[in-house]
Amino acid sequence: MGRIVMKFGGTSVATSSRILSVAEIIRSRLHQRPLVVVSAVGVSFKGESKITDQLESLAELAHAGKPFDSNLEAIRTKHEKIIEELELSWDSVASTWELLTKAIANTNRPYREFLDEIFSFGERFSSRILSAVLNNKGIPARYIDVDELGSITDQNFQDATVPVENEEQVLAGFRDEERILVIPGFVGRTPDGRITTLGRGGSDYTAALVGAAFEVDEIQIWTDVSGMRSADPRLVPDAERLEVISFDEAKELASFGARVLHPKTIEPAMRKNIPVVILNTFDPQAEGTTIRNERIKHGKVIKAIASKTGVIRLDIDSTSMLGASGYLARLFNVFAKYETEIDVVATSEVSVSLTVNNSRNLDKVIEELKTFSNVSLAHGKTIICVVGEGMRHTPGVSGRVFSTMGTAGVNVELISQGSSEINITFMVDDKDAERAIKALYYACIS
Ligand code: ADP
Ligand code: ASP
Ligand code: MG
């Protein structure tokens, strides 16, 4: 077997003892010459906040010229405790800490750029710590810093993407390195050297980029659950594990709220046809979920449900729409211009309804749309997405989904089905979402 990527999420490195478990899991896979990707220190108990969130608060205060000493101190204390318990020395992160204190003082640049540099330190600390632990345990490891990683991204700060043509540069200088490479997830940089991040939860995407660059045999996502379930386990605790799903199914589920995998992970893995396996750091022997290039139609027609709450719906209509072929192009151009991402669209001859899941630049979008359309907004909506390869060419699936909603007394709005026919996506009020998902799960999956 060839090489593998092993990506460890925030909860997997949230305490010193978890970091030690991670080192043992890596040791058990040494024969596969793993490339290790690490997230920032996450939460180990309810109420604690992730280092990435703490860095965001720090950046906000510092950029606004407000006092931030206690925030910086909390971040230091958290890492100091882990470092001490691991019997390492502060020296293992001291140079990176220096860089953070310099970066935080350099506020004379746009906030989005500033934030990404500050964000990057979460993953840089955790990777340095894991690398030091591996070396202490006699496993030769080499920490990789952002500029060595070679993830050259676009300039879309907070949600940057590595264009396909730049993928070869990822770790280009390290193809023959014998030591275990310990790579900070989530970070990249622009061609002119400004640090970017790949979107919240984006360490999974880093794992896929590294995997694609090295053409590994498998990309392993180590997290706090044993694989992807057929529904969010917080809403449906008895939702079962999905053994194997296709890249297309995984992409739909990840895009519509199955947080266990970042949606951008799929594209590089799919292009290089590398299976992605989701595994549990807290139960390393448990079988996980394999995502691969295989359209498995057997089993249930509807395989899984995902959902996204807090979505905003825009209803747009214009008298000039009738018969005007350029209208939709003009409309979507406004969203493209302000980089406001659209999730679901439904159109009729006289109106367009669509959803956005963040309000970034939404004011500007609406202002511009109003110059040629009527626009109204509805807040507090949830998108529900049901997914299954078996839905292709199977009649009666949507009938079943919507009659289930009718029986549950849930009002459904804005329905859409992609041309791949592996998903049906629709919208409900936030207040009905949990009831709708449970009803669907018990009627169509369990
Ligand atoms: P990590 O820090 O390892 O990246 P995440 O918090 O990003 O972990 O993802 C794991 C979490 O995703 C799980 O703890 C679970 O609550 C949530 N989750 C949401 N939907 C699903 C699903 N369908 N299957 C499994 N986990 C899910
Ligand atoms: N640390 C980043 C976040 O919290 C990236 C990740 O965990 O994948 O979003
Ligand atoms: Mg994650």
PDB file of N, CA and C in Angstrom, residues 355-439:
ATOM      1  N   THR A 355     -31.419  31.209  -1.838  1.00  0.00           N
ATOM      2  CA  THR A 355     -30.979  31.287  -0.446  1.00  0.00           C
ATOM      3  C   THR A 355     -29.502  31.601  -0.362  1.00  0.00           C
ATOM      4  N   VAL A 356     -29.146  32.344   0.671  1.00  0.00           N
ATOM      5  CA  VAL A 356     -27.740  32.611   0.975  1.00  0.00           C
ATOM      6  C   VAL A 356     -27.542  32.249   2.441  1.00  0.00           C
ATOM      7  N   ASN A 357     -26.368  31.756   2.775  1.00  0.00           N
ATOM      8  CA  ASN A 357     -26.227  31.363   4.164  1.00  0.00           C
ATOM      9  C   ASN A 357     -25.280  32.257   4.944  1.00  0.00           C
ATOM     10  N   ASN A 358     -24.844  33.338   4.312  1.00  0.00           N
ATOM     11  CA  ASN A 358     -24.212  34.348   5.150  1.00  0.00           C
ATOM     12  C   ASN A 358     -24.586  35.717   4.623  1.00  0.00           C
ATOM     13  N   SER A 359     -24.544  36.675   5.519  1.00  0.00           N
ATOM     14  CA  SER A 359     -25.048  37.971   5.106  1.00  0.00           C
ATOM     15  C   SER A 359     -23.913  38.891   4.657  1.00  0.00           C
ATOM     16  N   ARG A 360     -22.745  38.264   4.371  1.00  0.00           N
ATOM     17  CA  ARG A 360     -21.627  39.089   3.906  1.00  0.00           C
ATOM     18  C   ARG A 360     -22.013  39.841   2.627  1.00  0.00           C
ATOM     19  N   ASN A 361     -21.867  41.139   2.654  1.00  0.00           N
ATOM     20  CA  ASN A 361     -22.170  42.009   1.505  1.00  0.00           C
ATOM     21  C   ASN A 361     -23.632  41.950   1.052  1.00  0.00           C
ATOM     22  N   LEU A 362     -24.498  41.354   1.862  1.00  0.00           N
ATOM     23  CA  LEU A 362     -25.882  41.197   1.419  1.00  0.00           C
ATOM     24  C   LEU A 362     -26.561  42.554   1.200  1.00  0.00           C
ATOM     25  N   ASP A 363     -26.206  43.532   2.064  1.00  0.00           N
ATOM     26  CA  ASP A 363     -26.789  44.869   1.902  1.00  0.00           C
ATOM     27  C   ASP A 363     -26.482  45.434   0.524  1.00  0.00           C
ATOM     28  N   LYS A 364     -25.214  45.241   0.129  1.00  0.00           N
ATOM     29  CA  LYS A 364     -24.807  45.786  -1.179  1.00  0.00           C
ATOM     30  C   LYS A 364     -25.502  45.049  -2.313  1.00  0.00           C
ATOM     31  N   VAL A 365     -25.625  43.728  -2.157  1.00  0.00           N
ATOM     32  CA  VAL A 365     -26.300  42.926  -3.176  1.00  0.00           C
ATOM     33  C   VAL A 365     -27.732  43.411  -3.350  1.00  0.00           C
ATOM     34  N   ILE A 366     -28.423  43.588  -2.223  1.00  0.00           N
ATOM     35  CA  ILE A 366     -29.841  43.977  -2.277  1.00  0.00           C
ATOM     36  C   ILE A 366     -30.001  45.371  -2.889  1.00  0.00           C
ATOM     37  N   GLU A 367     -29.114  46.252  -2.458  1.00  0.00           N
ATOM     38  CA  GLU A 367     -29.172  47.622  -2.991  1.00  0.00           C
ATOM     39  C   GLU A 367     -29.074  47.606  -4.522  1.00  0.00           C
ATOM     40  N   GLU A 368     -28.141  46.807  -5.023  1.00  0.00           N
ATOM     41  CA  GLU A 368     -27.955  46.769  -6.479  1.00  0.00           C
ATOM     42  C   GLU A 368     -29.122  46.046  -7.178  1.00  0.00           C
ATOM     43  N   LEU A 369     -29.603  44.958  -6.543  1.00  0.00           N
ATOM     44  CA  LEU A 369     -30.740  44.246  -7.148  1.00  0.00           C
ATOM     45  C   LEU A 369     -31.956  45.169  -7.260  1.00  0.00           C
ATOM     46  N   LYS A 370     -32.101  46.043  -6.266  1.00  0.00           N
ATOM     47  CA  LYS A 370     -33.286  46.907  -6.234  1.00  0.00           C
ATOM     48  C   LYS A 370     -33.298  47.927  -7.371  1.00  0.00           C
ATOM     49  N   THR A 371     -32.143  48.123  -8.007  1.00  0.00           N
ATOM     50  CA  THR A 371     -32.136  49.065  -9.136  1.00  0.00           C
ATOM     51  C   THR A 371     -32.870  48.484 -10.348  1.00  0.00           C
ATOM     52  N   PHE A 372     -33.086  47.144 -10.342  1.00  0.00           N
ATOM     53  CA  PHE A 372     -33.836  46.594 -11.483  1.00  0.00           C
ATOM     54  C   PHE A 372     -34.863  45.529 -11.087  1.00  0.00           C
ATOM     55  N   SER A 373     -35.089  45.342  -9.762  1.00  0.00           N
ATOM     56  CA  SER A 373     -36.028  44.299  -9.331  1.00  0.00           C
ATOM     57  C   SER A 373     -36.703  44.680  -8.018  1.00  0.00           C
ATOM     58  N   ASN A 374     -37.768  43.947  -7.693  1.00  0.00           N
ATOM     59  CA  ASN A 374     -38.327  44.016  -6.333  1.00  0.00           C
ATOM     60  C   ASN A 374     -37.699  42.892  -5.527  1.00  0.00           C
ATOM     61  N   VAL A 375     -37.260  43.212  -4.311  1.00  0.00           N
ATOM     62  CA  VAL A 375     -36.587  42.193  -3.499  1.00  0.00           C
ATOM     63  C   VAL A 375     -37.252  42.130  -2.134  1.00  0.00           C
ATOM     64  N   SER A 376     -37.577  40.920  -1.658  1.00  0.00           N
ATOM     65  CA  SER A 376     -37.974  40.809  -0.249  1.00  0.00           C
ATOM     66  C   SER A 376     -37.180  39.690   0.417  1.00  0.00           C
ATOM     67  N   LEU A 377     -37.040  39.804   1.734  1.00  0.00           N
ATOM     68  CA  LEU A 377     -36.179  38.892   2.491  1.00  0.00           C
ATOM     69  C   LEU A 377     -36.992  38.095   3.489  1.00  0.00           C
ATOM     70  N   ALA A 378     -36.605  36.843   3.713  1.00  0.00           N
ATOM     71  CA  ALA A 378     -37.200  36.061   4.802  1.00  0.00           C
ATOM     72  C   ALA A 378     -36.061  35.425   5.594  1.00  0.00           C
ATOM     73  N   HIS A 379     -36.059  35.692   6.901  1.00  0.00           N
ATOM     74  CA  HIS A 379     -34.995  35.156   7.758  1.00  0.00           C
ATOM     75  C   HIS A 379     -35.477  33.902   8.476  1.00  0.00           C
ATOM     76  N   GLY A 380     -34.543  33.234   9.178  1.00  0.00           N
ATOM     77  CA  GLY A 380     -34.945  32.125  10.059  1.00  0.00           C
ATOM     78  C   GLY A 380     -35.386  30.893   9.306  1.00  0.00           C
ATOM     79  N   LYS A 381     -34.699  30.575   8.226  1.00  0.00           N
ATOM     80  CA  LYS A 381     -35.074  29.411   7.426  1.00  0.00           C
ATOM     81  C   LYS A 381     -34.014  28.309   7.532  1.00  0.00           C
ATOM     82  N   THR A 382     -34.469  27.072   7.330  1.00  0.00           N
ATOM     83  CA  THR A 382     -33.547  25.929   7.309  1.00  0.00           C
ATOM     84  C   THR A 382     -33.653  25.235   5.962  1.00  0.00           C
ATOM     85  N   ILE A 383     -32.499  24.891   5.397  1.00  0.00           N
ATOM     86  CA  ILE A 383     -32.509  24.077   4.181  1.00  0.00           C
ATOM     87  C   ILE A 383     -32.335  22.632   4.608  1.00  0.00           C
ATOM     88  N   ILE A 384     -33.183  21.769   4.079  1.00  0.00           N
ATOM     89  CA  ILE A 384     -33.042  20.337   4.337  1.00  0.00           C
ATOM     90  C   ILE A 384     -32.717  19.665   3.015  1.00  0.00           C
ATOM     91  N   CYS A 385     -31.762  18.745   3.053  1.00  0.00           N
ATOM     92  CA  CYS A 385     -31.331  18.095   1.825  1.00  0.00           C
ATOM     93  C   CYS A 385     -31.351  16.580   2.053  1.00  0.00           C
ATOM     94  N   VAL A 386     -32.122  15.866   1.255  1.00  0.00           N
ATOM     95  CA  VAL A 386     -32.087  14.402   1.358  1.00  0.00           C
ATOM     96  C   VAL A 386     -31.302  13.873   0.166  1.00  0.00           C
ATOM     97  N   VAL A 387     -30.479  12.866   0.424  1.00  0.00           N
ATOM     98  CA  VAL A 387     -29.475  12.439  -0.553  1.00  0.00           C
ATOM     99  C   VAL A 387     -29.479  10.928  -0.710  1.00  0.00           C
ATOM    100  N   GLY A 388     -29.272  10.468  -1.929  1.00  0.00           N
ATOM    101  CA  GLY A 388     -29.077   9.032  -2.152  1.00  0.00           C
ATOM    102  C   GLY A 388     -28.870   8.735  -3.626  1.00  0.00           C
ATOM    103  N   GLU A 389     -27.845   7.970  -3.950  1.00  0.00           N
ATOM    104  CA  GLU A 389     -27.615   7.579  -5.352  1.00  0.00           C
ATOM    105  C   GLU A 389     -28.832   6.838  -5.891  1.00  0.00           C
ATOM    106  N   GLY A 390     -29.537   6.120  -5.004  1.00  0.00           N
ATOM    107  CA  GLY A 390     -30.686   5.331  -5.424  1.00  0.00           C
ATOM    108  C   GLY A 390     -31.870   6.174  -5.896  1.00  0.00           C
ATOM    109  N   MET A 391     -31.791   7.499  -5.657  1.00  0.00           N
ATOM    110  CA  MET A 391     -32.896   8.363  -6.078  1.00  0.00           C
ATOM    111  C   MET A 391     -32.898   8.592  -7.586  1.00  0.00           C
ATOM    112  N   ARG A 392     -31.723   8.402  -8.214  1.00  0.00           N
ATOM    113  CA  ARG A 392     -31.657   8.541  -9.675  1.00  0.00           C
ATOM    114  C   ARG A 392     -32.692   7.609 -10.308  1.00  0.00           C
ATOM    115  N   HIS A 393     -33.519   8.166 -11.128  1.00  0.00           N
ATOM    116  CA  HIS A 393     -34.499   7.398 -11.913  1.00  0.00           C
ATOM    117  C   HIS A 393     -35.468   6.565 -11.065  1.00  0.00           C
ATOM    118  N   THR A 394     -35.568   6.830  -9.757  1.00  0.00           N
ATOM    119  CA  THR A 394     -36.566   6.094  -8.965  1.00  0.00           C
ATOM    120  C   THR A 394     -37.804   6.974  -8.810  1.00  0.00           C
ATOM    121  N   PRO A 395     -38.933   6.543  -9.333  1.00  0.00           N
ATOM    122  CA  PRO A 395     -40.117   7.396  -9.222  1.00  0.00           C
ATOM    123  C   PRO A 395     -40.680   7.409  -7.799  1.00  0.00           C
ATOM    124  N   GLY A 396     -41.363   8.472  -7.470  1.00  0.00           N
ATOM    125  CA  GLY A 396     -42.117   8.502  -6.218  1.00  0.00           C
ATOM    126  C   GLY A 396     -41.363   8.976  -4.991  1.00  0.00           C
ATOM    127  N   VAL A 397     -40.063   9.299  -5.150  1.00  0.00           N
ATOM    128  CA  VAL A 397     -39.295   9.684  -3.951  1.00  0.00           C
ATOM    129  C   VAL A 397     -39.774  11.021  -3.404  1.00  0.00           C
ATOM    130  N   SER A 398     -39.962  11.997  -4.299  1.00  0.00           N
ATOM    131  CA  SER A 398     -40.357  13.295  -3.766  1.00  0.00           C
ATOM    132  C   SER A 398     -41.773  13.224  -3.184  1.00  0.00           C
ATOM    133  N   GLY A 399     -42.620  12.390  -3.780  1.00  0.00           N
ATOM    134  CA  GLY A 399     -43.959  12.202  -3.217  1.00  0.00           C
ATOM    135  C   GLY A 399     -43.861  11.751  -1.772  1.00  0.00           C
ATOM    136  N   ARG A 400     -42.957  10.830  -1.541  1.00  0.00           N
ATOM    137  CA  ARG A 400     -42.805  10.291  -0.189  1.00  0.00           C
ATOM    138  C   ARG A 400     -42.261  11.356   0.770  1.00  0.00           C
ATOM    139  N   VAL A 401     -41.270  12.085   0.308  1.00  0.00           N
ATOM    140  CA  VAL A 401     -40.659  13.116   1.161  1.00  0.00           C
ATOM    141  C   VAL A 401     -41.718  14.160   1.547  1.00  0.00           C
ATOM    142  N   PHE A 402     -42.466  14.651   0.546  1.00  0.00           N
ATOM    143  CA  PHE A 402     -43.368  15.756   0.857  1.00  0.00           C
ATOM    144  C   PHE A 402     -44.648  15.308   1.553  1.00  0.00           C
ATOM    145  N   SER A 403     -45.058  14.039   1.314  1.00  0.00           N
ATOM    146  CA  SER A 403     -46.225  13.605   2.092  1.00  0.00           C
ATOM    147  C   SER A 403     -45.811  13.419   3.554  1.00  0.00           C
ATOM    148  N   THR A 404     -44.543  13.022   3.784  1.00  0.00           N
ATOM    149  CA  THR A 404     -44.047  12.936   5.171  1.00  0.00           C
ATOM    150  C   THR A 404     -44.091  14.312   5.834  1.00  0.00           C
ATOM    151  N   MET A 405     -43.718  15.320   5.076  1.00  0.00           N
ATOM    152  CA  MET A 405     -43.759  16.682   5.631  1.00  0.00           C
ATOM    153  C   MET A 405     -45.204  17.098   5.919  1.00  0.00           C
ATOM    154  N   GLY A 406     -46.104  16.717   5.017  1.00  0.00           N
ATOM    155  CA  GLY A 406     -47.522  17.041   5.210  1.00  0.00           C
ATOM    156  C   GLY A 406     -48.061  16.410   6.483  1.00  0.00           C
ATOM    157  N   THR A 407     -47.746  15.122   6.662  1.00  0.00           N
ATOM    158  CA  THR A 407     -48.215  14.407   7.854  1.00  0.00           C
ATOM    159  C   THR A 407     -47.645  15.037   9.120  1.00  0.00           C
ATOM    160  N   ALA A 408     -46.387  15.497   9.030  1.00  0.00           N
ATOM    161  CA  ALA A 408     -45.752  16.098  10.214  1.00  0.00           C
ATOM    162  C   ALA A 408     -46.217  17.537  10.421  1.00  0.00           C
ATOM    163  N   GLY A 409     -47.025  18.042   9.508  1.00  0.00           N
ATOM    164  CA  GLY A 409     -47.528  19.411   9.641  1.00  0.00           C
ATOM    165  C   GLY A 409     -46.461  20.468   9.400  1.00  0.00           C
ATOM    166  N   VAL A 410     -45.502  20.143   8.528  1.00  0.00           N
ATOM    167  CA  VAL A 410     -44.425  21.098   8.256  1.00  0.00           C
ATOM    168  C   VAL A 410     -44.668  21.762   6.901  1.00  0.00           C
ATOM    169  N   ASN A 411     -44.651  23.069   6.905  1.00  0.00           N
ATOM    170  CA  ASN A 411     -44.855  23.813   5.672  1.00  0.00           C
ATOM    171  C   ASN A 411     -43.542  23.862   4.872  1.00  0.00           C
ATOM    172  N   VAL A 412     -43.612  23.459   3.597  1.00  0.00           N
ATOM    173  CA  VAL A 412     -42.400  23.382   2.764  1.00  0.00           C
ATOM    174  C   VAL A 412     -42.397  24.515   1.750  1.00  0.00           C
ATOM    175  N   GLU A 413     -41.225  25.149   1.600  1.00  0.00           N
ATOM    176  CA  GLU A 413     -41.091  26.218   0.602  1.00  0.00           C
ATOM    177  C   GLU A 413     -39.880  25.908  -0.275  1.00  0.00           C
ATOM    178  N   LEU A 414     -39.825  26.492  -1.392  1.00  0.00           N
ATOM    179  CA  LEU A 414     -38.649  26.494  -2.264  1.00  0.00           C
ATOM    180  C   LEU A 414     -38.032  25.101  -2.435  1.00  0.00           C
ATOM    181  N   ILE A 415     -38.542  24.385  -3.387  1.00  0.00           N
ATOM    182  CA  ILE A 415     -38.078  23.013  -3.614  1.00  0.00           C
ATOM    183  C   ILE A 415     -37.126  22.990  -4.800  1.00  0.00           C
ATOM    184  N   SER A 416     -36.043  22.226  -4.685  1.00  0.00           N
ATOM    185  CA  SER A 416     -35.178  22.107  -5.855  1.00  0.00           C
ATOM    186  C   SER A 416     -34.540  20.731  -5.911  1.00  0.00           C
ATOM    187  N   GLN A 417     -34.372  20.236  -7.143  1.00  0.00           N
ATOM    188  CA  GLN A 417     -33.678  18.964  -7.310  1.00  0.00           C
ATOM    189  C   GLN A 417     -32.615  19.157  -8.367  1.00  0.00           C
ATOM    190  N   GLY A 418     -31.381  18.770  -8.042  1.00  0.00           N
ATOM    191  CA  GLY A 418     -30.286  18.942  -8.998  1.00  0.00           C
ATOM    192  C   GLY A 418     -30.442  17.966 -10.162  1.00  0.00           C
ATOM    193  N   SER A 419     -29.743  18.260 -11.259  1.00  0.00           N
ATOM    194  CA  SER A 419     -29.894  17.411 -12.445  1.00  0.00           C
ATOM    195  C   SER A 419     -29.317  16.017 -12.206  1.00  0.00           C
ATOM    196  N   SER A 420     -28.431  15.887 -11.230  1.00  0.00           N
ATOM    197  CA  SER A 420     -27.874  14.569 -10.941  1.00  0.00           C
ATOM    198  C   SER A 420     -28.923  13.645 -10.310  1.00  0.00           C
ATOM    199  N   GLU A 421     -30.025  14.249  -9.859  1.00  0.00           N
ATOM    200  CA  GLU A 421     -31.118  13.487  -9.255  1.00  0.00           C
ATOM    201  C   GLU A 421     -30.719  12.711  -8.012  1.00  0.00           C
ATOM    202  N   ILE A 422     -29.624  13.082  -7.354  1.00  0.00           N
ATOM    203  CA  ILE A 422     -29.291  12.353  -6.129  1.00  0.00           C
ATOM    204  C   ILE A 422     -29.699  13.138  -4.887  1.00  0.00           C
ATOM    205  N   ASN A 423     -30.316  14.294  -5.082  1.00  0.00           N
ATOM    206  CA  ASN A 423     -30.749  15.053  -3.906  1.00  0.00           C
ATOM    207  C   ASN A 423     -32.082  15.751  -4.146  1.00  0.00           C
ATOM    208  N   ILE A 424     -32.823  15.925  -3.077  1.00  0.00           N
ATOM    209  CA  ILE A 424     -33.976  16.829  -3.101  1.00  0.00           C
ATOM    210  C   ILE A 424     -33.736  17.816  -1.971  1.00  0.00           C
ATOM    211  N   THR A 425     -33.812  19.090  -2.297  1.00  0.00           N
ATOM    212  CA  THR A 425     -33.501  20.117  -1.322  1.00  0.00           C
ATOM    213  C   THR A 425     -34.718  21.025  -1.177  1.00  0.00           C
ATOM    214  N   PHE A 426     -35.057  21.369   0.048  1.00  0.00           N
ATOM    215  CA  PHE A 426     -36.196  22.265   0.250  1.00  0.00           C
ATOM    216  C   PHE A 426     -36.004  23.058   1.531  1.00  0.00           C
ATOM    217  N   MET A 427     -36.918  23.995   1.723  1.00  0.00           N
ATOM    218  CA  MET A 427     -36.751  24.905   2.850  1.00  0.00           C
ATOM    219  C   MET A 427     -37.936  24.829   3.791  1.00  0.00           C
ATOM    220  N   VAL A 428     -37.643  24.946   5.085  1.00  0.00           N
ATOM    221  CA  VAL A 428     -38.702  25.020   6.092  1.00  0.00           C
ATOM    222  C   VAL A 428     -38.345  26.139   7.078  1.00  0.00           C
ATOM    223  N   ASP A 429     -39.269  26.492   7.937  1.00  0.00           N
ATOM    224  CA  ASP A 429     -38.947  27.458   8.993  1.00  0.00           C
ATOM    225  C   ASP A 429     -38.011  26.799  10.005  1.00  0.00           C
ATOM    226  N   ASP A 430     -37.086  27.584  10.556  1.00  0.00           N
ATOM    227  CA  ASP A 430     -36.171  27.053  11.578  1.00  0.00           C
ATOM    228  C   ASP A 430     -36.924  26.302  12.673  1.00  0.00           C
ATOM    229  N   LYS A 431     -38.077  26.857  13.073  1.00  0.00           N
ATOM    230  CA  LYS A 431     -38.791  26.256  14.211  1.00  0.00           C
ATOM    231  C   LYS A 431     -39.319  24.856  13.886  1.00  0.00           C
ATOM    232  N   ASP A 432     -39.472  24.539  12.596  1.00  0.00           N
ATOM    233  CA  ASP A 432     -39.998  23.223  12.203  1.00  0.00           C
ATOM    234  C   ASP A 432     -38.888  22.227  11.867  1.00  0.00           C
ATOM    235  N   ALA A 433     -37.633  22.696  11.846  1.00  0.00           N
ATOM    236  CA  ALA A 433     -36.562  21.896  11.239  1.00  0.00           C
ATOM    237  C   ALA A 433     -36.345  20.553  11.948  1.00  0.00           C
ATOM    238  N   GLU A 434     -36.258  20.599  13.265  1.00  0.00           N
ATOM    239  CA  GLU A 434     -35.941  19.364  13.982  1.00  0.00           C
ATOM    240  C   GLU A 434     -37.060  18.324  13.783  1.00  0.00           C
ATOM    241  N   ARG A 435     -38.299  18.796  13.868  1.00  0.00           N
ATOM    242  CA  ARG A 435     -39.445  17.913  13.680  1.00  0.00           C
ATOM    243  C   ARG A 435     -39.416  17.318  12.269  1.00  0.00           C
ATOM    244  N   ALA A 436     -39.102  18.155  11.283  1.00  0.00           N
ATOM    245  CA  ALA A 436     -39.080  17.701   9.890  1.00  0.00           C
ATOM    246  C   ALA A 436     -38.003  16.626   9.698  1.00  0.00           C
ATOM    247  N   ILE A 437     -36.830  16.852  10.263  1.00  0.00           N
ATOM    248  CA  ILE A 437     -35.716  15.919  10.058  1.00  0.00           C
ATOM    249  C   ILE A 437     -36.006  14.580  10.733  1.00  0.00           C
ATOM    250  N   LYS A 438     -36.534  14.656  11.949  1.00  0.00           N
ATOM    251  CA  LYS A 438     -36.872  13.404  12.648  1.00  0.00           C
ATOM    252  C   LYS A 438     -37.935  12.632  11.870  1.00  0.00           C
ATOM    253  N   ALA A 439     -38.961  13.340  11.402  1.00  0.00           N
ATOM    254  CA  ALA A 439     -40.038  12.671  10.663  1.00  0.00           C
ATOM    255  C   ALA A 439     -39.482  12.006   9.405  1.00  0.00           C
TER     256      ALA A 439
END
